Amino acid sequence: MTSALNATAASLLGFLHHGPMSGWDLAATAETVIGDFWSLTRSQVYRELASMADAGLVEAGERGRRDRQPYAITAAGRAAFAEWIDREPGSETIRFPLLLTVSFGRHLPPERLAAFLSAHRAAHEQRLAGYEQQRSLAEASGGADGYAMATLDFGLAYERAVLGWFDRLPELMPGG
Amino acid sequence: MTSALNATAASLLGFLHHGPMSGWDLAATAETVIGDFWSLTRSQVYRELASMADAGLVEAGERGRRDRQPYAITAAGRAAFAEWIDREPGSETIRFPLLLTVSFGRHLPPERLAAFLSAHRAAHEQRLAGYEQQRSLAEASGGADGYAMATLDFGLAYERAVLGWFDRLPELMPGG
DNA sequence: GGATGAACCTGGCACAGTGGAATGTCAAGC
DNA sequence: GCTTGACATTCCACTGTGCCAGGTTCATCC
């Protein structure tokens, strides 16, 4: 009967374990905490909150400043979350437009493709630097959450793999 | 005016450069060629074909065996594809449910989490093996397409990074 | 040759997810 | 008081997903 929570809704419930939050705050929290491997938009947050409120998994509190509408998790919400996290997680999906471009690379002048690649490489370097800084901060502050470190380490490993791939590309591709 | 093709439609046009194909063939081709980094479903293929036919980017030919409906790319279609591939590709999105589970790992008994992790590790080993086999085949048959090798190499690098992450996890997580 | 079943091929439908536009609310500074 | 901009919510058009119904061809077995 607890109609199978989706991962986005479940994550919101996860964050609400820390106390009531508004849709805005939830969206911001999600962006920083799980945004690197689970994208969601504000629209989606509000929709999930509304439908979870209907289902009794969260409760809307009094509107505060600026129409801010806090939501609190209910007992039913905790139960639904517990049920969700106990289920086998599905496998990941990646959508990588740059690989499409590479895949159809024969239809593009090599310099153009090279320009795209170098722009993306720079962006990934940036992201790696960001992750490394996060890790330094976490290690310095000592109170490192192991679970957060695990996901952060995934980000590091991923970005390093991507950069390594960029570096091998010239040998793999025509016109390299 | 050529109303900004989406990546899925553009990919279909890309495949149609090789000659007329039916929706079925396009879906199958897409699955094997770009399926690892750009998912699409048959329904979507038929819908995009219909709308591209409306827009004059493809032309439906005579129905053949088994009601098979071939589509051919038109001059306008080639132009639209050229325009699409010349645009800066967006950045990738990853949706990784397992990382959500890890992220909320405190709400799960360690053995349960460990079980999920080992199941997923096995699946990734399988995928890596598959990619390695593909590469062997491509190298053996000699006629390796550089662009295809580049995307294949990405898959290899990604899976190796993921496996490495799995192996480091015990040191990173509580109860490891 | 008729029945059976499997693979092939197209399409419809309902619903979930996405991202950006539009709108509204409030605090702070000039 | 007026503007500016951050905060907060909602709407909408489009894209993506999964499931299913229906028709076609082919091989196989009796």
Tab-separated table of C-alpha atoms (C1' of nucleotides) in Angstrom:
chain	number	residue	atom	x	y	z
A	1	MET	CA	0.000	0.000	0.000
A	2	THR	CA	2.790	2.479	0.727
A	3	SER	CA	2.956	3.153	-2.972
A	4	ALA	CA	6.622	2.616	-3.828
A	5	LEU	CA	8.496	5.819	-3.247
A	6	ASN	CA	10.724	7.046	-6.028
A	7	ALA	CA	14.358	7.829	-5.318
A	8	THR	CA	13.895	11.576	-5.472
A	9	ALA	CA	11.051	11.603	-2.973
A	10	ALA	CA	12.933	9.178	-0.755
A	11	SER	CA	15.962	11.437	-0.711
A	12	LEU	CA	13.844	14.343	0.416
A	13	LEU	CA	12.545	12.216	3.255
A	14	GLY	CA	16.134	11.336	4.064
A	15	PHE	CA	16.999	14.998	4.466
A	16	LEU	CA	13.884	15.682	6.500
A	17	HIS	CA	15.194	13.319	9.186
A	18	HIS	CA	17.320	16.279	10.273
A	19	GLY	CA	14.240	18.416	10.915
A	20	PRO	CA	11.609	20.418	8.997
A	21	MET	CA	12.729	22.177	5.854
A	22	SER	CA	11.159	24.143	3.021
A	23	GLY	CA	11.176	23.095	-0.611
A	24	TRP	CA	13.809	25.679	-1.342
A	25	ASP	CA	16.106	24.387	1.385
A	26	LEU	CA	15.566	20.811	0.340
A	27	ALA	CA	16.451	21.636	-3.245
A	28	ALA	CA	19.620	23.412	-2.109
A	29	THR	CA	20.591	20.601	0.237
A	30	ALA	CA	19.982	17.974	-2.400
A	31	GLU	CA	22.048	19.918	-4.894
A	32	THR	CA	25.084	20.021	-2.624
A	33	VAL	CA	24.783	16.615	-0.987
A	34	ILE	CA	23.589	14.314	-3.755
A	35	GLY	CA	23.600	16.619	-6.775
A	36	ASP	CA	26.701	15.043	-8.231
A	37	PHE	CA	25.045	11.699	-8.746
A	38	TRP	CA	21.337	12.423	-8.468
A	39	SER	CA	20.089	15.468	-10.287
A	40	LEU	CA	16.789	17.030	-9.407
A	41	THR	CA	15.070	20.288	-10.115
A	42	ARG	CA	13.148	22.592	-7.838
A	43	SER	CA	9.928	21.872	-9.715
A	44	GLN	CA	10.328	18.247	-8.909
A	45	VAL	CA	10.961	18.920	-5.230
A	46	TYR	CA	7.724	20.876	-4.880
A	47	ARG	CA	5.763	18.295	-6.749
A	48	GLU	CA	7.106	15.438	-4.643
A	49	LEU	CA	6.463	17.388	-1.459
A	50	ALA	CA	2.881	18.028	-2.482
A	51	SER	CA	2.260	14.412	-3.337
A	52	MET	CA	3.975	13.170	-0.199
A	53	ALA	CA	1.847	15.561	1.836
A	54	ASP	CA	-1.237	14.020	0.194
A	55	ALA	CA	0.057	10.601	1.101
A	56	GLY	CA	0.724	11.644	4.682
A	57	LEU	CA	4.469	11.093	4.516
A	58	VAL	CA	5.211	14.725	5.314
A	59	GLU	CA	3.248	17.469	7.021
A	60	ALA	CA	3.204	21.095	5.968
A	61	GLY	CA	3.753	23.489	8.850
A	62	GLU	CA	2.812	27.152	9.197
A	63	ARG	CA	4.050	29.381	6.419
A	64	GLY	CA	6.888	31.541	7.664
A	65	ARG	CA	8.757	34.483	6.183
A	66	ARG	CA	8.471	34.945	2.441
A	67	ASP	CA	5.787	32.326	2.137
A	68	ARG	CA	8.324	29.797	3.232
A	69	GLN	CA	6.490	26.536	3.731
A	70	PRO	CA	8.243	24.086	6.035
A	71	TYR	CA	7.602	20.366	5.780
A	72	ALA	CA	8.187	17.861	8.537
A	73	ILE	CA	8.514	14.117	8.133
A	74	THR	CA	5.802	11.995	9.722
A	75	ALA	CA	5.955	8.526	11.247
A	76	ALA	CA	4.543	7.155	7.995
A	77	GLY	CA	7.258	9.056	6.163
A	78	ARG	CA	9.980	7.456	8.255
A	79	ALA	CA	8.483	4.053	7.587
A	80	ALA	CA	8.319	4.691	3.848
A	81	PHE	CA	11.913	5.851	3.830
A	82	ALA	CA	13.070	2.798	5.759
A	83	GLU	CA	11.259	0.596	3.279
A	84	TRP	CA	12.782	2.409	0.318
A	85	ILE	CA	16.366	2.262	1.482
A	86	ASP	CA	16.097	-1.434	2.188
A	87	ARG	CA	15.442	-2.140	-1.474
A	88	GLU	CA	18.042	-3.131	-4.026
A	89	PRO	CA	19.174	0.077	-5.739
A	90	GLY	CA	18.908	0.033	-9.540
A	91	SER	CA	21.876	0.412	-11.812
A	92	GLU	CA	23.164	3.804	-12.865
A	93	THR	CA	22.377	5.635	-16.057
A	94	ILE	CA	24.732	8.034	-17.756
A	95	ARG	CA	23.795	10.494	-20.474
A	96	PHE	CA	26.875	11.982	-21.988
A	97	PRO	CA	26.254	14.312	-24.938
A	98	LEU	CA	29.970	14.746	-25.592
A	99	LEU	CA	30.267	11.029	-26.303
A	100	LEU	CA	27.491	11.369	-28.855
A	101	THR	CA	29.474	14.104	-30.528
A	102	VAL	CA	32.588	11.938	-30.490
A	103	SER	CA	30.614	9.010	-31.780
A	104	PHE	CA	29.468	11.055	-34.777
A	105	GLY	CA	32.855	12.734	-34.968
A	106	ARG	CA	33.322	11.903	-38.637
A	107	HIS	CA	30.727	14.571	-39.422
A	108	LEU	CA	32.739	17.306	-37.747
A	109	PRO	CA	36.003	18.996	-38.702
A	110	PRO	CA	38.746	17.693	-36.391
A	111	GLU	CA	39.575	21.157	-35.015
A	112	ARG	CA	35.972	21.706	-34.028
A	113	LEU	CA	35.829	18.395	-32.210
A	114	ALA	CA	39.160	19.139	-30.562
A	115	ALA	CA	37.810	22.464	-29.324
A	116	PHE	CA	34.791	20.786	-27.727
A	117	LEU	CA	37.041	18.228	-26.111
A	118	SER	CA	39.396	20.745	-24.644
A	119	ALA	CA	36.557	22.839	-23.236
A	120	HIS	CA	35.090	19.771	-21.570
A	121	ARG	CA	38.452	18.659	-20.318
A	122	ALA	CA	38.884	21.998	-18.588
A	123	ALA	CA	35.457	21.703	-16.981
A	124	HIS	CA	36.344	18.275	-15.609
A	125	GLU	CA	39.621	19.575	-14.255
A	126	GLN	CA	37.634	22.199	-12.425
A	127	ARG	CA	35.328	19.623	-10.966
A	128	LEU	CA	38.203	17.459	-9.854
A	129	ALA	CA	39.807	20.448	-8.156
A	130	GLY	CA	36.519	21.153	-6.403
A	131	TYR	CA	36.297	17.587	-5.123
A	132	GLU	CA	39.894	17.675	-3.936
A	133	GLN	CA	39.222	20.838	-2.032
A	134	GLN	CA	36.132	19.292	-0.458
A	135	ARG	CA	38.209	16.375	0.656
A	136	SER	CA	40.920	18.566	2.141
A	137	LEU	CA	38.304	20.492	4.058
A	138	ALA	CA	36.640	17.333	5.299
A	139	GLU	CA	39.932	15.855	6.402
A	140	ALA	CA	41.056	19.074	8.086
A	141	SER	CA	37.818	19.449	10.021
A	142	GLY	CA	38.305	15.898	11.197
A	143	GLY	CA	34.639	15.048	11.654
A	144	ALA	CA	34.474	13.300	8.334
A	145	ASP	CA	31.284	11.388	7.668
A	146	GLY	CA	32.360	8.069	6.212
A	147	TYR	CA	29.330	7.804	3.949
A	148	ALA	CA	29.935	11.263	2.548
A	149	MET	CA	33.608	10.440	2.085
A	150	ALA	CA	32.618	7.367	0.111
A	151	THR	CA	30.510	9.331	-2.345
A	152	LEU	CA	33.136	12.035	-2.565
A	153	ASP	CA	35.745	9.417	-3.372
A	154	PHE	CA	33.541	8.203	-6.169
A	155	GLY	CA	33.513	11.698	-7.610
A	156	LEU	CA	37.299	11.856	-7.428
A	157	ALA	CA	37.725	8.482	-9.079
A	158	TYR	CA	35.250	9.359	-11.793
A	159	GLU	CA	36.825	12.684	-12.670
A	160	ARG	CA	40.296	11.168	-12.737
A	161	ALA	CA	39.094	8.451	-15.072
A	162	VAL	CA	37.509	11.015	-17.362
A	163	LEU	CA	40.666	13.119	-17.464
A	164	GLY	CA	42.730	10.031	-18.201
A	165	TRP	CA	40.397	9.285	-21.082
A	166	PHE	CA	40.778	12.790	-22.492
A	167	ASP	CA	44.533	12.316	-22.396
A	168	ARG	CA	44.408	9.038	-24.311
A	169	LEU	CA	42.040	10.368	-26.943
A	170	PRO	CA	44.639	11.695	-29.383
A	171	GLU	CA	46.029	8.192	-29.859
A	172	LEU	CA	42.605	6.673	-30.333
A	173	MET	CA	41.037	9.060	-32.770
A	174	PRO	CA	41.685	9.862	-36.394
A	175	GLY	CA	43.451	13.170	-36.783
A	176	GLY	CA	44.865	12.890	-33.270
B	1	MET	CA	13.699	28.171	-37.871
B	2	THR	CA	15.005	24.593	-37.960
B	3	SER	CA	13.633	24.188	-34.472
B	4	ALA	CA	16.625	22.938	-32.491
B	5	LEU	CA	16.863	19.197	-32.766
B	6	ASN	CA	17.173	17.197	-29.580
B	7	ALA	CA	20.052	14.800	-29.121
B	8	THR	CA	17.936	11.708	-29.561
B	9	ALA	CA	16.443	12.845	-32.853
B	10	ALA	CA	19.835	14.031	-34.030
B	11	SER	CA	21.344	10.626	-33.342
B	12	LEU	CA	18.702	8.971	-35.467
B	13	LEU	CA	19.559	11.343	-38.289
B	14	GLY	CA	23.184	10.439	-37.738
B	15	PHE	CA	22.441	6.769	-38.302
B	16	LEU	CA	20.285	7.508	-41.314
B	17	HIS	CA	23.352	8.878	-43.104
B	18	HIS	CA	24.210	5.236	-43.801
B	19	GLY	CA	20.963	4.750	-45.711
B	20	PRO	CA	17.247	4.253	-45.050
B	21	MET	CA	16.316	2.282	-41.950
B	22	SER	CA	13.166	1.330	-40.097
B	23	GLY	CA	12.348	2.387	-36.559
B	24	TRP	CA	13.173	-1.072	-35.343
B	25	ASP	CA	16.605	-1.041	-36.936
B	26	LEU	CA	17.303	2.441	-35.667
B	27	ALA	CA	16.407	1.435	-32.125
B	28	ALA	CA	18.632	-1.618	-32.340
B	29	THR	CA	21.508	0.341	-33.853
B	30	ALA	CA	21.207	3.064	-31.236
B	31	GLU	CA	21.173	0.502	-28.467
B	32	THR	CA	24.415	-1.093	-29.557
B	33	VAL	CA	26.264	1.984	-30.775
B	34	ILE	CA	25.333	4.707	-28.299
B	35	GLY	CA	23.266	2.793	-25.747
B	36	ASP	CA	26.002	2.865	-23.135
B	37	PHE	CA	25.924	6.624	-22.820
B	38	TRP	CA	22.631	7.660	-24.404
B	39	SER	CA	19.573	5.620	-23.583
B	40	LEU	CA	16.472	5.621	-25.710
B	41	THR	CA	13.382	3.493	-26.084
B	42	ARG	CA	11.564	2.212	-29.131
B	43	SER	CA	8.531	4.386	-28.395
B	44	GLN	CA	10.739	7.405	-28.475
B	45	VAL	CA	12.282	6.387	-31.771
B	46	TYR	CA	8.886	6.074	-33.446
B	47	ARG	CA	7.738	9.368	-31.981
B	48	GLU	CA	10.836	11.223	-33.151
B	49	LEU	CA	10.589	9.655	-36.591
B	50	ALA	CA	6.987	10.778	-36.907
B	51	SER	CA	7.767	14.302	-35.838
B	52	MET	CA	10.852	14.507	-38.040
B	53	ALA	CA	8.748	13.288	-40.943
B	54	ASP	CA	6.297	16.125	-40.228
B	55	ALA	CA	9.187	18.553	-40.195
B	56	GLY	CA	10.544	17.187	-43.476
B	57	LEU	CA	13.822	15.956	-42.003
B	58	VAL	CA	13.126	12.362	-42.959
B	59	GLU	CA	10.908	10.726	-45.548
B	60	ALA	CA	8.934	7.544	-45.108
B	61	GLY	CA	9.418	5.089	-47.948
B	62	GLU	CA	7.291	2.195	-49.148
B	63	ARG	CA	6.394	-0.344	-46.524
B	64	GLY	CA	8.293	-3.554	-47.039
B	65	ARG	CA	8.150	-6.988	-45.455
B	66	ARG	CA	6.444	-7.223	-42.089
B	67	ASP	CA	4.990	-3.756	-42.399
B	68	ARG	CA	8.504	-2.508	-42.144
B	69	GLN	CA	8.513	1.259	-42.687
B	70	PRO	CA	11.853	2.605	-43.894
B	71	TYR	CA	12.818	6.226	-43.364
B	72	ALA	CA	15.365	8.117	-45.418
B	73	ILE	CA	17.131	11.306	-44.425
B	74	THR	CA	16.360	14.364	-46.558
B	75	ALA	CA	18.553	17.302	-47.468
B	76	ALA	CA	16.865	19.318	-44.726
B	77	GLY	CA	17.624	16.452	-42.361
B	78	ARG	CA	21.299	16.522	-43.227
B	79	ALA	CA	21.352	20.256	-42.674
B	80	ALA	CA	19.645	19.936	-39.306
B	81	PHE	CA	22.085	17.222	-38.263
B	82	ALA	CA	25.074	19.302	-39.324
B	83	GLU	CA	23.724	22.203	-37.322
B	84	TRP	CA	23.169	20.032	-34.275
B	85	ILE	CA	26.573	18.414	-34.208
B	86	ASP	CA	28.276	21.764	-34.568
B	87	ARG	CA	26.843	22.912	-31.250
B	88	GLU	CA	28.637	22.696	-27.930
B	89	PRO	CA	27.543	19.438	-26.305
B	90	GLY	CA	26.105	19.823	-22.821
B	91	SER	CA	27.689	18.252	-19.797
B	92	GLU	CA	26.881	14.733	-18.731
B	93	THR	CA	24.379	13.694	-16.117
B	94	ILE	CA	24.781	10.639	-13.972
B	95	ARG	CA	22.047	9.089	-11.901
B	96	PHE	CA	23.474	6.502	-9.578
B	97	PRO	CA	20.944	5.027	-7.144
B	98	LEU	CA	23.606	3.015	-5.348
B	99	LEU	CA	25.361	6.225	-4.343
B	100	LEU	CA	22.103	7.469	-2.868
B	101	THR	CA	21.918	4.327	-0.801
B	102	VAL	CA	25.509	4.797	0.319
B	103	SER	CA	24.839	8.433	1.048
B	104	PHE	CA	21.976	7.483	3.368
B	105	GLY	CA	23.925	4.478	4.579
B	106	ARG	CA	23.508	5.374	8.240
B	107	HIS	CA	19.896	4.280	7.944
B	108	LEU	CA	20.825	0.781	6.857
B	109	PRO	CA	22.446	-2.133	8.694
B	110	PRO	CA	26.057	-2.492	7.466
B	111	GLU	CA	25.570	-6.069	6.239
B	112	ARG	CA	22.647	-5.011	4.106
B	113	LEU	CA	24.651	-2.220	2.536
B	114	ALA	CA	27.580	-4.564	2.005
B	115	ALA	CA	25.300	-7.003	0.193
B	116	PHE	CA	24.087	-4.300	-2.189
B	117	LEU	CA	27.643	-3.241	-2.835
B	118	SER	CA	28.899	-6.680	-3.650
B	119	ALA	CA	26.024	-7.347	-6.025
B	120	HIS	CA	26.741	-4.135	-7.881
B	121	ARG	CA	30.453	-4.811	-7.943
B	122	ALA	CA	29.788	-8.095	-9.681
B	123	ALA	CA	27.596	-6.383	-12.261
B	124	HIS	CA	30.326	-3.889	-13.043
B	125	GLU	CA	32.881	-6.645	-13.412
B	126	GLN	CA	30.568	-8.182	-15.978
B	127	ARG	CA	30.287	-4.950	-17.880
B	128	LEU	CA	34.024	-4.458	-17.891
B	129	ALA	CA	34.498	-7.954	-19.241
B	130	GLY	CA	31.989	-7.182	-21.976
B	131	TYR	CA	33.842	-4.039	-23.000
B	132	GLU	CA	37.158	-5.867	-23.005
B	133	GLN	CA	35.729	-8.487	-25.284
B	134	GLN	CA	34.399	-5.826	-27.618
B	135	ARG	CA	37.814	-4.289	-27.778
B	136	SER	CA	39.507	-7.589	-28.523
B	137	LEU	CA	37.068	-8.218	-31.321
B	138	ALA	CA	37.547	-4.749	-32.744
B	139	GLU	CA	41.310	-5.073	-32.633
B	140	ALA	CA	41.253	-8.549	-34.145
B	141	SER	CA	39.024	-7.516	-37.035
B	142	GLY	CA	41.437	-4.693	-37.688
B	143	GLY	CA	38.947	-2.291	-39.198
B	144	ALA	CA	38.632	-0.370	-35.981
B	145	ASP	CA	36.695	2.872	-36.211
B	146	GLY	CA	38.651	5.407	-34.187
B	147	TYR	CA	35.541	7.223	-32.996
B	148	ALA	CA	33.981	4.004	-31.807
B	149	MET	CA	37.233	3.029	-30.109
B	150	ALA	CA	37.195	6.336	-28.274
B	151	THR	CA	33.752	5.765	-26.811
B	152	LEU	CA	34.606	2.168	-26.001
B	153	ASP	CA	37.726	3.323	-24.197
B	154	PHE	CA	35.558	5.622	-22.125
B	155	GLY	CA	33.478	2.651	-21.037
B	156	LEU	CA	36.602	0.746	-20.066
B	157	ALA	CA	38.018	3.653	-18.088
B	158	TYR	CA	34.700	4.236	-16.344
B	159	GLU	CA	34.212	0.628	-15.300
B	160	ARG	CA	37.768	0.358	-14.037
B	161	ALA	CA	37.320	3.506	-11.973
B	162	VAL	CA	34.106	2.155	-10.493
B	163	LEU	CA	35.738	-1.151	-9.581
B	164	GLY	CA	38.635	0.677	-7.980
B	165	TRP	CA	36.161	2.659	-5.925
B	166	PHE	CA	34.423	-0.498	-4.741
B	167	ASP	CA	37.783	-1.818	-3.619
B	168	ARG	CA	38.608	1.282	-1.592
B	169	LEU	CA	35.198	1.442	0.063
B	170	PRO	CA	35.952	-0.703	3.122
B	171	GLU	CA	38.575	1.783	4.264
B	172	LEU	CA	36.298	4.742	3.721
B	173	MET	CA	33.113	3.610	5.342
B	174	PRO	CA	32.122	2.959	8.935
B	175	GLY	CA	31.922	-0.722	9.678
B	176	GLY	CA	34.289	-1.464	6.815
C	1	DG	C1'	-1.138	-28.516	-44.699
C	2	DG	C1'	-2.508	-26.733	-40.396
C	3	DA	C1'	-1.281	-25.398	-35.827
C	4	DT	C1'	1.965	-23.397	-32.858
C	5	DG	C1'	5.129	-20.365	-31.300
C	6	DA	C1'	8.944	-17.213	-31.783
C	7	DA	C1'	10.928	-13.277	-33.650
C	8	DC	C1'	10.023	-9.031	-36.038
C	9	DC	C1'	7.847	-4.344	-36.464
C	10	DT	C1'	4.791	-0.555	-35.500
C	11	DG	C1'	2.339	2.144	-32.673
C	12	DG	C1'	-0.617	4.042	-28.546
C	13	DC	C1'	-1.110	5.353	-23.895
C	14	DA	C1'	-0.302	6.938	-19.308
C	15	DC	C1'	2.655	8.691	-16.454
C	16	DA	C1'	7.160	10.392	-14.568
C	17	DG	C1'	10.980	13.594	-15.022
C	18	DT	C1'	13.197	18.009	-16.829
C	19	DG	C1'	14.229	22.663	-17.159
C	20	DG	C1'	13.042	27.130	-17.791
C	21	DA	C1'	9.641	30.854	-17.551
C	22	DA	C1'	6.509	33.298	-14.771
C	23	DT	C1'	5.011	34.960	-10.510
C	24	DG	C1'	5.073	36.400	-5.939
C	25	DT	C1'	7.358	37.795	-1.335
C	26	DC	C1'	10.344	40.080	1.465
C	27	DA	C1'	14.835	42.628	3.204
C	28	DA	C1'	18.087	46.086	2.579
C	29	DG	C1'	20.007	50.127	0.662
C	30	DC	C1'	19.651	54.500	-1.408
D	1	DG	C1'	9.099	55.338	-1.254
D	2	DC	C1'	11.559	52.899	-4.891
D	3	DT	C1'	14.609	49.752	-6.745
D	4	DT	C1'	17.253	45.710	-6.550
D	5	DG	C1'	18.043	41.141	-5.740
D	6	DA	C1'	17.745	36.956	-3.045
D	7	DC	C1'	14.277	33.805	-1.592
D	8	DA	C1'	10.265	30.681	-2.626
D	9	DT	C1'	6.684	28.645	-5.202
D	10	DT	C1'	4.167	27.240	-9.272
D	11	DC	C1'	3.141	26.398	-14.224
D	12	DC	C1'	3.954	24.586	-18.640
D	13	DA	C1'	5.781	22.356	-22.703
D	14	DC	C1'	8.601	18.913	-23.808
D	15	DT	C1'	11.243	14.609	-23.207
D	16	DG	C1'	11.708	9.955	-21.458
D	17	DT	C1'	9.928	5.382	-19.789
D	18	DG	C1'	7.433	1.202	-19.516
D	19	DC	C1'	3.841	-1.481	-20.796
D	20	DC	C1'	0.933	-3.403	-23.878
D	21	DA	C1'	-1.915	-4.424	-28.079
D	22	DG	C1'	-1.852	-5.801	-32.717
D	23	DG	C1'	-0.148	-7.238	-37.102
D	24	DT	C1'	3.427	-9.903	-40.000
D	25	DT	C1'	6.602	-13.405	-41.378
D	26	DC	C1'	9.057	-17.611	-40.684
D	27	DA	C1'	10.453	-22.199	-38.902
D	28	DT	C1'	9.080	-26.306	-36.884
D	29	DC	C1'	6.462	-30.139	-35.657
D	30	DC	C1'	2.743	-33.207	-36.016
